[in-house]
Amino acid sequence: MSMPLVYLDNNATTSVAPEVLEAMLPYLRDAYGNPSSMHDFGGHLSKVVDHARGQLAALIGAHPDEIIFTSCGTESDNTAIASALETQPTKRHLVTTKVEHPALISQMNFLQKKGYEVTFVEVRPDGICEPETVRAAIRPDTAIVSVMWANNETGVINPIAEIAAAVKEKGVLFHTDAVQAVGKEPIDLSVTPVDMLSLSGHKLHAPKGIGALFLRRGTPFRPYIMGGHQENGRRGGTYAVPNIVALGAAAELAGAHMAEERRRVTALRDRLEAGLLERIPAVHRLGNPELRLFNTTAVSFEFIEGEAILLLLSENGVCASSGSACSSGSLEPSHVLRAMGLPFELCHASIRFSFSRYNTDADVDRVLEVTPGIIRELRRISPFTPPELLR
Ligand SMILES: *Cc1c(COP(=O)(O)O)cnc(C)c1O
């Protein structure tokens, strides 16, 4: 596989930062011990794990003992929900939204089959989940409410502080899937009343195979992965030292770069968006234009298929995405865009470009150079294109 010319699919996964690779290499090469061992060769690595835990905790305003390392964002999400049900066996109702990641939606569907009741709350046409809608869905038997911090397909950012406050007012557990927000948005859990929060390394320039669950002190908890005494008995499995070191390093880097990256990447993203809207007719920008991640733009091109656009972009060395990576491959339109009430045709014709700190002005130039021709060509062969658009 040759290197893509332009990688604009960072909400699907990111490259491992060079600093992160450097930080983890010693623990792949030589320092391969087990932190739980009695001998010093392994045992001293528990200090390395503690250091990484501190780095990650600092990024989100948590105490180090509130961080549980997991294998991925999906495991963190599944753990949070399962724990809420295990610790409150009489509560059989859950609340989430219609726009969650498949990590959450699949588990909720599974729980429904097991006899639990799930309320999937609506979002606004701009993708925002309103605190009032969430509050209204809560019942006396609600075990947990889970609302994502930022959406992976549109980048839309929910008012999580307000939602969390509304849920806590009712005395119910609150979880948020913050996989897309951590490392991009400032997060301070010392002031935001979230009980549990999921994050994933490979969305912030650490490798795949490492995630974490924030668990607020005092929150009742049952492990999901049962095993040894790792993570204070909260998650079994030998510490993945290289990956944990990587996530710590990536968290520190993200914190150090965040303000500068926001400024620089917002400018790139906005130039791409304005360029597409200016050069191509019948294009729509999706989701709330202000309340969204600075790295994400989702657009929809009338009369053509998102998948066709992706293939031609790929032939031109540009990596983007249509809908979520998990639902691409099937031609089902995105559940997120459908929940926003977008007409069926526009759901099918959506493309997401997502930036990272490694994108440049040249990347934006390349996309603006190739996309108008691709759209024109696809519209020329589409039976749905009105003739006036082809002139
Ligand atoms: C990527 C992603 C996940 C899943 O994380 P993995 O580490 O790939 O399991 C969950 N939620 C959101 C919002 C995501 O973007």
GROMACS .gro file of C-alpha atoms and ligand atoms in nm:
model
  406
    1MET     CA    1   0.000   0.000   0.000
    2SER     CA    2   0.148   0.333  -0.101
    3MET     CA    3   0.114   0.638   0.120
    4PRO     CA    4  -0.197   0.842   0.050
    5LEU     CA    5  -0.123   1.186  -0.085
    6VAL     CA    6  -0.384   1.350   0.132
    7TYR     CA    7  -0.521   1.188   0.449
    8LEU     CA    8  -0.842   1.360   0.559
    9ASP     CA    9  -1.004   1.073   0.747
   10ASN     CA   10  -0.873   1.141   1.097
   11ASN     CA   11  -1.208   1.074   1.268
   12ALA     CA   12  -1.170   0.713   1.149
   13THR     CA   13  -0.815   0.684   1.276
   14THR     CA   14  -0.498   0.892   1.306
   15SER     CA   15  -0.131   0.831   1.238
   16VAL     CA   16   0.092   0.752   1.535
   17ALA     CA   17   0.278   1.074   1.621
   18PRO     CA   18   0.658   1.038   1.583
   19GLU     CA   19   0.706   1.146   1.947
   20VAL     CA   20   0.457   0.878   2.056
   21LEU     CA   21   0.635   0.607   1.858
   22GLU     CA   22   0.968   0.710   2.014
   23ALA     CA   23   0.817   0.699   2.362
   24MET     CA   24   0.675   0.347   2.324
   25LEU     CA   25   0.963   0.178   2.137
   26PRO     CA   26   1.180   0.098   2.443
   27TYR     CA   27   0.888  -0.098   2.589
   28LEU     CA   28   0.848  -0.303   2.272
   29ARG     CA   29   1.222  -0.370   2.235
   30ASP     CA   30   1.388  -0.422   2.572
   31ALA     CA   31   1.170  -0.332   2.868
   32TYR     CA   32   0.918  -0.608   2.802
   33GLY     CA   33   0.850  -0.698   3.165
   34ASN     CA   34   0.517  -0.734   3.338
   35PRO     CA   35   0.443  -0.443   3.576
   36SER     CA   36   0.272  -0.687   3.815
   37SER     CA   37   0.591  -0.898   3.862
   38MET     CA   38   0.778  -0.915   4.193
   39HIS     CA   39   1.118  -0.874   4.025
   40ASP     CA   40   1.241  -0.529   3.947
   41PHE     CA   41   1.277  -0.585   3.569
   42GLY     CA   42   0.898  -0.606   3.546
   43GLY     CA   43   0.794  -0.434   3.866
   44HIS     CA   44   0.964  -0.103   3.793
   45LEU     CA   45   0.734  -0.068   3.491
   46SER     CA   46   0.444   0.003   3.725
   47LYS     CA   47   0.602   0.348   3.766
   48VAL     CA   48   0.597   0.388   3.388
   49VAL     CA   49   0.228   0.297   3.381
   50ASP     CA   50   0.159   0.542   3.666
   51HIS     CA   51   0.336   0.818   3.476
   52ALA     CA   52   0.120   0.759   3.166
   53ARG     CA   53  -0.192   0.749   3.384
   54GLY     CA   54  -0.098   1.090   3.522
   55GLN     CA   55  -0.038   1.231   3.173
   56LEU     CA   56  -0.380   1.116   3.055
   57ALA     CA   57  -0.556   1.231   3.373
   58ALA     CA   58  -0.404   1.579   3.332
   59LEU     CA   59  -0.549   1.616   2.981
   60ILE     CA   60  -0.908   1.570   3.106
   61GLY     CA   61  -0.890   1.717   3.457
   62ALA     CA   62  -0.919   1.379   3.631
   63HIS     CA   63  -0.737   1.214   3.923
   64PRO     CA   64  -0.499   0.939   3.807
   65ASP     CA   65  -0.695   0.679   4.007
   66GLU     CA   66  -1.004   0.768   3.801
   67ILE     CA   67  -0.840   0.631   3.482
   68ILE     CA   68  -0.892   0.266   3.381
   69PHE     CA   69  -0.691   0.159   3.076
   70THR     CA   70  -0.888  -0.056   2.830
   71SER     CA   71  -0.826  -0.197   2.482
   72CYS     CA   72  -1.029   0.060   2.287
   73GLY     CA   73  -1.314   0.310   2.288
   74THR     CA   74  -1.566   0.036   2.220
   75GLU     CA   75  -1.460  -0.157   2.531
   76SER     CA   76  -1.482   0.160   2.740
   77ASP     CA   77  -1.836   0.229   2.616
   78ASN     CA   78  -1.949  -0.131   2.672
   79THR     CA   79  -1.790  -0.138   3.018
   80ALA     CA   80  -1.965   0.179   3.134
   81ILE     CA   81  -2.311   0.063   3.030
   82ALA     CA   82  -2.269  -0.294   3.160
   83SER     CA   83  -2.140  -0.166   3.493
   84ALA     CA   84  -2.439   0.064   3.542
   85LEU     CA   85  -2.676  -0.231   3.492
   86GLU     CA   86  -2.477  -0.471   3.713
   87THR     CA   87  -2.461  -0.227   4.004
   88GLN     CA   88  -2.833  -0.137   3.985
   89PRO     CA   89  -3.009  -0.466   3.905
   90THR     CA   90  -3.360  -0.328   3.965
   91LYS     CA   91  -3.322  -0.052   3.705
   92ARG     CA   92  -3.416  -0.178   3.359
   93HIS     CA   93  -3.428   0.141   3.150
   94LEU     CA   94  -3.151   0.324   2.961
   95VAL     CA   95  -3.140   0.656   2.777
   96THR     CA   96  -2.914   0.739   2.484
   97THR     CA   97  -2.939   0.926   2.153
   98LYS     CA   98  -3.013   0.825   1.794
   99VAL     CA   99  -2.674   0.947   1.676
  100GLU     CA  100  -2.434   0.744   1.892
  101HIS     CA  101  -2.142   0.543   1.754
  102PRO     CA  102  -2.218   0.178   1.671
  103ALA     CA  103  -2.017   0.086   1.985
  104LEU     CA  104  -2.311   0.218   2.190
  105ILE     CA  105  -2.600   0.148   1.952
  106SER     CA  106  -2.515  -0.223   1.908
  107GLN     CA  107  -2.493  -0.277   2.283
  108MET     CA  108  -2.826  -0.098   2.333
  109ASN     CA  109  -2.989  -0.317   2.066
  110PHE     CA  110  -2.845  -0.625   2.240
  111LEU     CA  111  -2.982  -0.508   2.576
  112GLN     CA  112  -3.328  -0.453   2.424
  113LYS     CA  113  -3.326  -0.817   2.312
  114LYS     CA  114  -3.236  -0.914   2.669
  115GLY     CA  115  -3.548  -0.734   2.796
  116TYR     CA  116  -3.415  -0.390   2.889
  117GLU     CA  117  -3.597  -0.079   2.769
  118VAL     CA  118  -3.397   0.183   2.580
  119THR     CA  119  -3.506   0.534   2.488
  120PHE     CA  120  -3.314   0.672   2.190
  121VAL     CA  121  -3.373   1.047   2.212
  122GLU     CA  122  -3.406   1.267   1.904
  123VAL     CA  123  -3.154   1.532   1.803
  124ARG     CA  124  -3.223   1.867   1.635
  125PRO     CA  125  -3.184   1.904   1.256
  126ASP     CA  126  -2.841   2.056   1.325
  127GLY     CA  127  -2.741   1.740   1.513
  128ILE     CA  128  -2.746   1.883   1.866
  129CYS     CA  129  -2.893   1.681   2.153
  130GLU     CA  130  -3.084   1.914   2.387
  131PRO     CA  131  -3.058   1.881   2.766
  132GLU     CA  132  -3.436   1.921   2.800
  133THR     CA  133  -3.503   1.625   2.566
  134VAL     CA  134  -3.269   1.409   2.772
  135ARG     CA  135  -3.420   1.520   3.101
  136ALA     CA  136  -3.772   1.438   2.976
  137ALA     CA  137  -3.668   1.080   2.888
  138ILE     CA  138  -3.544   0.996   3.239
  139ARG     CA  139  -3.766   0.766   3.449
  140PRO     CA  140  -3.744   0.640   3.807
  141ASP     CA  141  -3.605   0.309   3.673
  142THR     CA  142  -3.339   0.468   3.447
  143ALA     CA  143  -3.002   0.306   3.520
  144ILE     CA  144  -2.782   0.531   3.307
  145VAL     CA  145  -2.790   0.807   3.047
  146SER     CA  146  -2.524   0.802   2.773
  147VAL     CA  147  -2.481   1.096   2.534
  148MET     CA  148  -2.177   1.141   2.312
  149TRP     CA  149  -1.959   1.450   2.357
  150ALA     CA  150  -1.890   1.501   1.985
  151ASN     CA  151  -2.026   1.312   1.686
  152ASN     CA  152  -1.781   1.125   1.467
  153GLU     CA  153  -1.972   1.179   1.141
  154THR     CA  154  -2.063   1.548   1.166
  155GLY     CA  155  -1.827   1.675   1.438
  156VAL     CA  156  -2.129   1.830   1.616
  157ILE     CA  157  -2.052   1.901   1.985
  158ASN     CA  158  -2.326   1.847   2.242
  159PRO     CA  159  -2.380   2.074   2.546
  160ILE     CA  160  -2.237   1.802   2.771
  161ALA     CA  161  -2.202   2.015   3.086
  162GLU     CA  162  -2.572   2.108   3.072
  163ILE     CA  163  -2.682   1.754   2.985
  164ALA     CA  164  -2.471   1.608   3.266
  165ALA     CA  165  -2.611   1.861   3.514
  166ALA     CA  166  -2.969   1.777   3.409
  167VAL     CA  167  -2.904   1.404   3.454
  168LYS     CA  168  -2.729   1.444   3.790
  169GLU     CA  169  -3.018   1.658   3.914
  170LYS     CA  170  -3.232   1.346   3.873
  171GLY     CA  171  -2.971   1.137   4.056
  172VAL     CA  172  -2.898   0.915   3.755
  173LEU     CA  173  -2.556   0.792   3.632
  174PHE     CA  174  -2.419   0.980   3.331
  175HIS     CA  175  -2.173   0.843   3.072
  176THR     CA  176  -2.034   1.019   2.767
  177ASP     CA  177  -1.854   0.874   2.465
  178ALA     CA  178  -1.586   1.142   2.428
  179VAL     CA  179  -1.372   0.947   2.180
  180GLN     CA  180  -1.388   1.231   1.925
  181ALA     CA  181  -1.359   1.512   2.178
  182VAL     CA  182  -1.055   1.409   2.384
  183GLY     CA  183  -0.744   1.578   2.249
  184LYS     CA  184  -0.945   1.827   2.041
  185GLU     CA  185  -1.177   1.997   2.292
  186PRO     CA  186  -1.073   2.126   2.634
  187ILE     CA  187  -1.219   1.882   2.889
  188ASP     CA  188  -1.211   1.947   3.263
  189LEU     CA  189  -1.383   1.671   3.457
  190SER     CA  190  -1.308   1.846   3.785
  191VAL     CA  191  -1.594   2.083   3.698
  192THR     CA  192  -1.808   1.881   3.452
  193PRO     CA  193  -2.033   1.635   3.641
  194VAL     CA  194  -1.976   1.330   3.420
  195ASP     CA  195  -1.959   0.994   3.604
  196MET     CA  196  -1.795   0.793   3.326
  197LEU     CA  197  -1.622   0.896   3.003
  198SER     CA  198  -1.480   0.687   2.719
  199LEU     CA  199  -1.177   0.772   2.508
  200SER     CA  200  -0.958   0.595   2.253
  201GLY     CA  201  -0.587   0.626   2.172
  202HIS     CA  202  -0.598   0.584   1.796
  203LYS     CA  203  -0.816   0.893   1.753
  204LEU     CA  204  -0.543   1.113   1.906
  205HIS     CA  205  -0.221   0.988   1.747
  206ALA     CA  206  -0.157   0.688   1.974
  207PRO     CA  207  -0.176   0.338   1.821
  208LYS     CA  208  -0.484   0.120   1.788
  209GLY     CA  209  -0.555  -0.120   2.076
  210ILE     CA  210  -0.556   0.121   2.369
  211GLY     CA  211  -0.838   0.320   2.526
  212ALA     CA  212  -0.945   0.436   2.868
  213LEU     CA  213  -1.251   0.476   3.083
  214PHE     CA  214  -1.271   0.767   3.325
  215LEU     CA  215  -1.459   0.650   3.637
  216ARG     CA  216  -1.535   0.923   3.888
  217ARG     CA  217  -1.430   0.846   4.247
  218GLY     CA  218  -1.716   0.694   4.442
  219THR     CA  219  -1.909   0.573   4.135
  220PRO     CA  220  -2.032   0.215   4.185
  221PHE     CA  221  -1.853  -0.016   3.942
  222ARG     CA  222  -1.831  -0.380   3.828
  223PRO     CA  223  -1.554  -0.494   3.594
  224TYR     CA  224  -1.645  -0.599   3.240
  225ILE     CA  225  -1.321  -0.790   3.171
  226MET     CA  226  -1.259  -1.018   3.468
  227GLY     CA  227  -0.908  -1.136   3.546
  228GLY     CA  228  -0.615  -1.037   3.765
  229HIS     CA  229  -0.580  -0.742   3.999
  230GLN     CA  230  -0.474  -0.495   3.731
  231GLU     CA  231  -0.625  -0.146   3.727
  232ASN     CA  232  -0.708  -0.183   4.100
  233GLY     CA  233  -0.922  -0.486   4.026
  234ARG     CA  234  -1.133  -0.291   3.780
  235ARG     CA  235  -1.008  -0.445   3.453
  236GLY     CA  236  -0.824  -0.774   3.413
  237GLY     CA  237  -0.553  -0.832   3.154
  238THR     CA  238  -0.176  -0.777   3.165
  239TYR     CA  239  -0.088  -0.409   3.133
  240ALA     CA  240  -0.022  -0.323   2.766
  241VAL     CA  241   0.282  -0.118   2.868
  242PRO     CA  242   0.390   0.009   2.521
  243ASN     CA  243   0.035   0.113   2.435
  244ILE     CA  244  -0.024   0.273   2.774
  245VAL     CA  245   0.301   0.471   2.743
  246ALA     CA  246   0.188   0.575   2.395
  247LEU     CA  247  -0.151   0.699   2.516
  248GLY     CA  248   0.015   0.898   2.795
  249ALA     CA  249   0.257   1.059   2.551
  250ALA     CA  250  -0.021   1.129   2.300
  251ALA     CA  251  -0.232   1.292   2.572
  252GLU     CA  252   0.052   1.519   2.676
  253LEU     CA  253   0.120   1.617   2.313
  254ALA     CA  254  -0.248   1.685   2.249
  255GLY     CA  255  -0.265   1.913   2.551
  256ALA     CA  256   0.048   2.101   2.447
  257HIS     CA  257  -0.071   2.148   2.085
  258MET     CA  258  -0.444   2.204   2.141
  259ALA     CA  259  -0.473   2.583   2.120
  260GLU     CA  260  -0.232   2.618   1.828
  261GLU     CA  261  -0.388   2.323   1.646
  262ARG     CA  262  -0.736   2.468   1.686
  263ARG     CA  263  -0.629   2.793   1.522
  264ARG     CA  264  -0.436   2.634   1.236
  265VAL     CA  265  -0.669   2.342   1.157
  266THR     CA  266  -0.987   2.554   1.179
  267ALA     CA  267  -0.841   2.777   0.908
  268LEU     CA  268  -0.762   2.477   0.686
  269ARG     CA  269  -1.104   2.321   0.740
  270ASP     CA  270  -1.288   2.648   0.673
  271ARG     CA  271  -1.089   2.713   0.357
  272LEU     CA  272  -1.175   2.365   0.227
  273GLU     CA  273  -1.542   2.410   0.310
  274ALA     CA  274  -1.568   2.758   0.156
  275GLY     CA  275  -1.380   2.638  -0.152
  276LEU     CA  276  -1.617   2.345  -0.208
  277LEU     CA  277  -1.929   2.559  -0.158
  278GLU     CA  278  -1.793   2.820  -0.395
  279ARG     CA  279  -1.675   2.589  -0.674
  280ILE     CA  280  -1.956   2.330  -0.675
  281PRO     CA  281  -2.332   2.392  -0.710
  282ALA     CA  282  -2.595   2.210  -0.499
  283VAL     CA  283  -2.365   2.133  -0.204
  284HIS     CA  284  -2.491   2.140   0.156
  285ARG     CA  285  -2.292   2.170   0.474
  286LEU     CA  286  -2.427   1.934   0.742
  287GLY     CA  287  -2.465   1.993   1.114
  288ASN     CA  288  -2.433   2.298   1.337
  289PRO     CA  289  -2.166   2.521   1.178
  290GLU     CA  290  -2.038   2.662   1.512
  291LEU     CA  291  -2.088   2.389   1.769
  292ARG     CA  292  -1.863   2.132   1.608
  293LEU     CA  293  -1.510   1.995   1.619
  294PHE     CA  294  -1.257   2.223   1.454
  295ASN     CA  295  -1.123   1.936   1.244
  296THR     CA  296  -1.446   1.810   1.085
  297THR     CA  297  -1.662   1.909   0.790
  298ALA     CA  298  -1.947   1.701   0.652
  299VAL     CA  299  -2.096   1.801   0.318
  300SER     CA  300  -2.357   1.653   0.090
  301PHE     CA  301  -2.358   1.674  -0.290
  302GLU     CA  302  -2.704   1.646  -0.445
  303PHE     CA  303  -2.783   1.379  -0.706
  304ILE     CA  304  -2.484   1.147  -0.652
  305GLU     CA  305  -2.364   0.869  -0.420
  306GLY     CA  306  -2.111   0.940  -0.145
  307GLU     CA  307  -1.944   0.603  -0.211
  308ALA     CA  308  -1.879   0.693  -0.575
  309ILE     CA  309  -1.721   1.022  -0.471
  310LEU     CA  310  -1.497   0.838  -0.221
  311LEU     CA  311  -1.372   0.593  -0.484
  312LEU     CA  312  -1.276   0.872  -0.724
  313LEU     CA  313  -1.119   1.078  -0.445
  314SER     CA  314  -0.920   0.769  -0.349
  315GLU     CA  315  -0.799   0.728  -0.709
  316ASN     CA  316  -0.673   1.083  -0.675
  317GLY     CA  317  -0.489   1.004  -0.352
  318VAL     CA  318  -0.744   1.167  -0.121
  319CYS     CA  319  -0.877   0.972   0.179
  320ALA     CA  320  -1.214   1.082   0.314
  321SER     CA  321  -1.519   0.903   0.446
  322SER     CA  322  -1.892   0.874   0.386
  323GLY     CA  323  -2.112   0.815   0.687
  324SER     CA  324  -1.929   0.624   0.960
  325ALA     CA  325  -1.649   0.387   0.870
  326CYS     CA  326  -1.847   0.111   1.035
  327SER     CA  327  -2.154   0.155   0.818
  328SER     CA  328  -1.964   0.211   0.494
  329GLY     CA  329  -1.936  -0.109   0.300
  330SER     CA  330  -2.311  -0.141   0.329
  331LEU     CA  331  -2.521   0.103   0.130
  332GLU     CA  332  -2.740   0.184   0.430
  333PRO     CA  333  -2.756   0.560   0.465
  334SER     CA  334  -2.601   0.701   0.782
  335HIS     CA  335  -2.823   0.665   1.092
  336VAL     CA  336  -2.679   0.996   1.214
  337LEU     CA  337  -2.789   1.197   0.911
  338ARG     CA  338  -3.128   1.023   0.906
  339ALA     CA  339  -3.178   1.113   1.274
  340MET     CA  340  -3.107   1.476   1.177
  341GLY     CA  341  -3.399   1.452   0.936
  342LEU     CA  342  -3.190   1.491   0.623
  343PRO     CA  343  -3.370   1.382   0.306
  344PHE     CA  344  -3.278   1.027   0.201
  345GLU     CA  345  -3.088   1.140  -0.114
  346LEU     CA  346  -2.871   1.380   0.086
  347CYS     CA  347  -2.788   1.105   0.339
  348HIS     CA  348  -2.653   0.897   0.053
  349ALA     CA  349  -2.446   1.179  -0.091
  350SER     CA  350  -2.251   1.286   0.216
  351ILE     CA  351  -1.874   1.306   0.257
  352ARG     CA  352  -1.677   1.375   0.572
  353PHE     CA  353  -1.336   1.535   0.567
  354SER     CA  354  -1.155   1.520   0.903
  355PHE     CA  355  -0.820   1.690   0.963
  356SER     CA  356  -0.529   1.636   1.201
  357ARG     CA  357  -0.229   1.841   1.309
  358TYR     CA  358  -0.035   1.691   1.017
  359ASN     CA  359  -0.254   1.835   0.739
  360THR     CA  360  -0.130   2.130   0.538
  361ASP     CA  361  -0.249   2.397   0.295
  362ALA     CA  362  -0.126   2.174   0.011
  363ASP     CA  363  -0.378   1.908   0.120
  364VAL     CA  364  -0.664   2.157   0.093
  365ASP     CA  365  -0.536   2.273  -0.247
  366ARG     CA  366  -0.532   1.914  -0.373
  367VAL     CA  367  -0.889   1.842  -0.264
  368LEU     CA  368  -1.014   2.168  -0.415
  369GLU     CA  369  -0.830   2.083  -0.735
  370VAL     CA  370  -0.979   1.735  -0.786
  371THR     CA  371  -1.327   1.745  -0.627
  372PRO     CA  372  -1.516   1.978  -0.864
  373GLY     CA  373  -1.421   1.758  -1.163
  374ILE     CA  374  -1.523   1.441  -0.979
  375ILE     CA  375  -1.863   1.585  -0.889
  376ARG     CA  376  -1.922   1.716  -1.241
  377GLU     CA  377  -1.837   1.376  -1.391
  378LEU     CA  378  -2.059   1.182  -1.148
  379ARG     CA  379  -2.348   1.421  -1.205
  380ARG     CA  380  -2.303   1.387  -1.580
  381ILE     CA  381  -2.364   1.011  -1.559
  382SER     CA  382  -2.634   1.028  -1.288
  383PRO     CA  383  -2.994   0.996  -1.415
  384PHE     CA  384  -3.114   1.226  -1.134
  385THR     CA  385  -2.915   1.536  -1.224
  386PRO     CA  386  -3.132   1.823  -1.356
  387PRO     CA  387  -2.996   1.946  -1.694
  388GLU     CA  388  -2.935   2.303  -1.570
  389LEU     CA  389  -2.670   2.171  -1.328
  390LEU     CA  390  -2.470   2.024  -1.617
  391ARG     CA  391  -2.425   2.348  -1.806
  392LIG     C1  392  -1.385   0.553   1.693
  392LIG     C2  393  -1.497   0.574   1.787
  392LIG     C3  394  -1.534   0.478   1.881
  392LIG     C4  395  -1.467   0.343   1.888
  392LIG     O1  396  -1.334   0.350   1.934
  392LIG     P1  397  -1.238   0.226   1.908
  392LIG     O2  398  -1.117   0.256   1.984
  392LIG     O3  399  -1.214   0.221   1.760
  392LIG     O4  400  -1.310   0.104   1.956
  392LIG     C5  401  -1.637   0.506   1.968
  392LIG     N1  402  -1.702   0.622   1.962
  392LIG     C6  403  -1.671   0.719   1.874
  392LIG     C7  404  -1.745   0.848   1.876
  392LIG     C8  405  -1.568   0.698   1.783
  392LIG     O5  406  -1.538   0.794   1.695
   0.00000   0.00000   0.00000
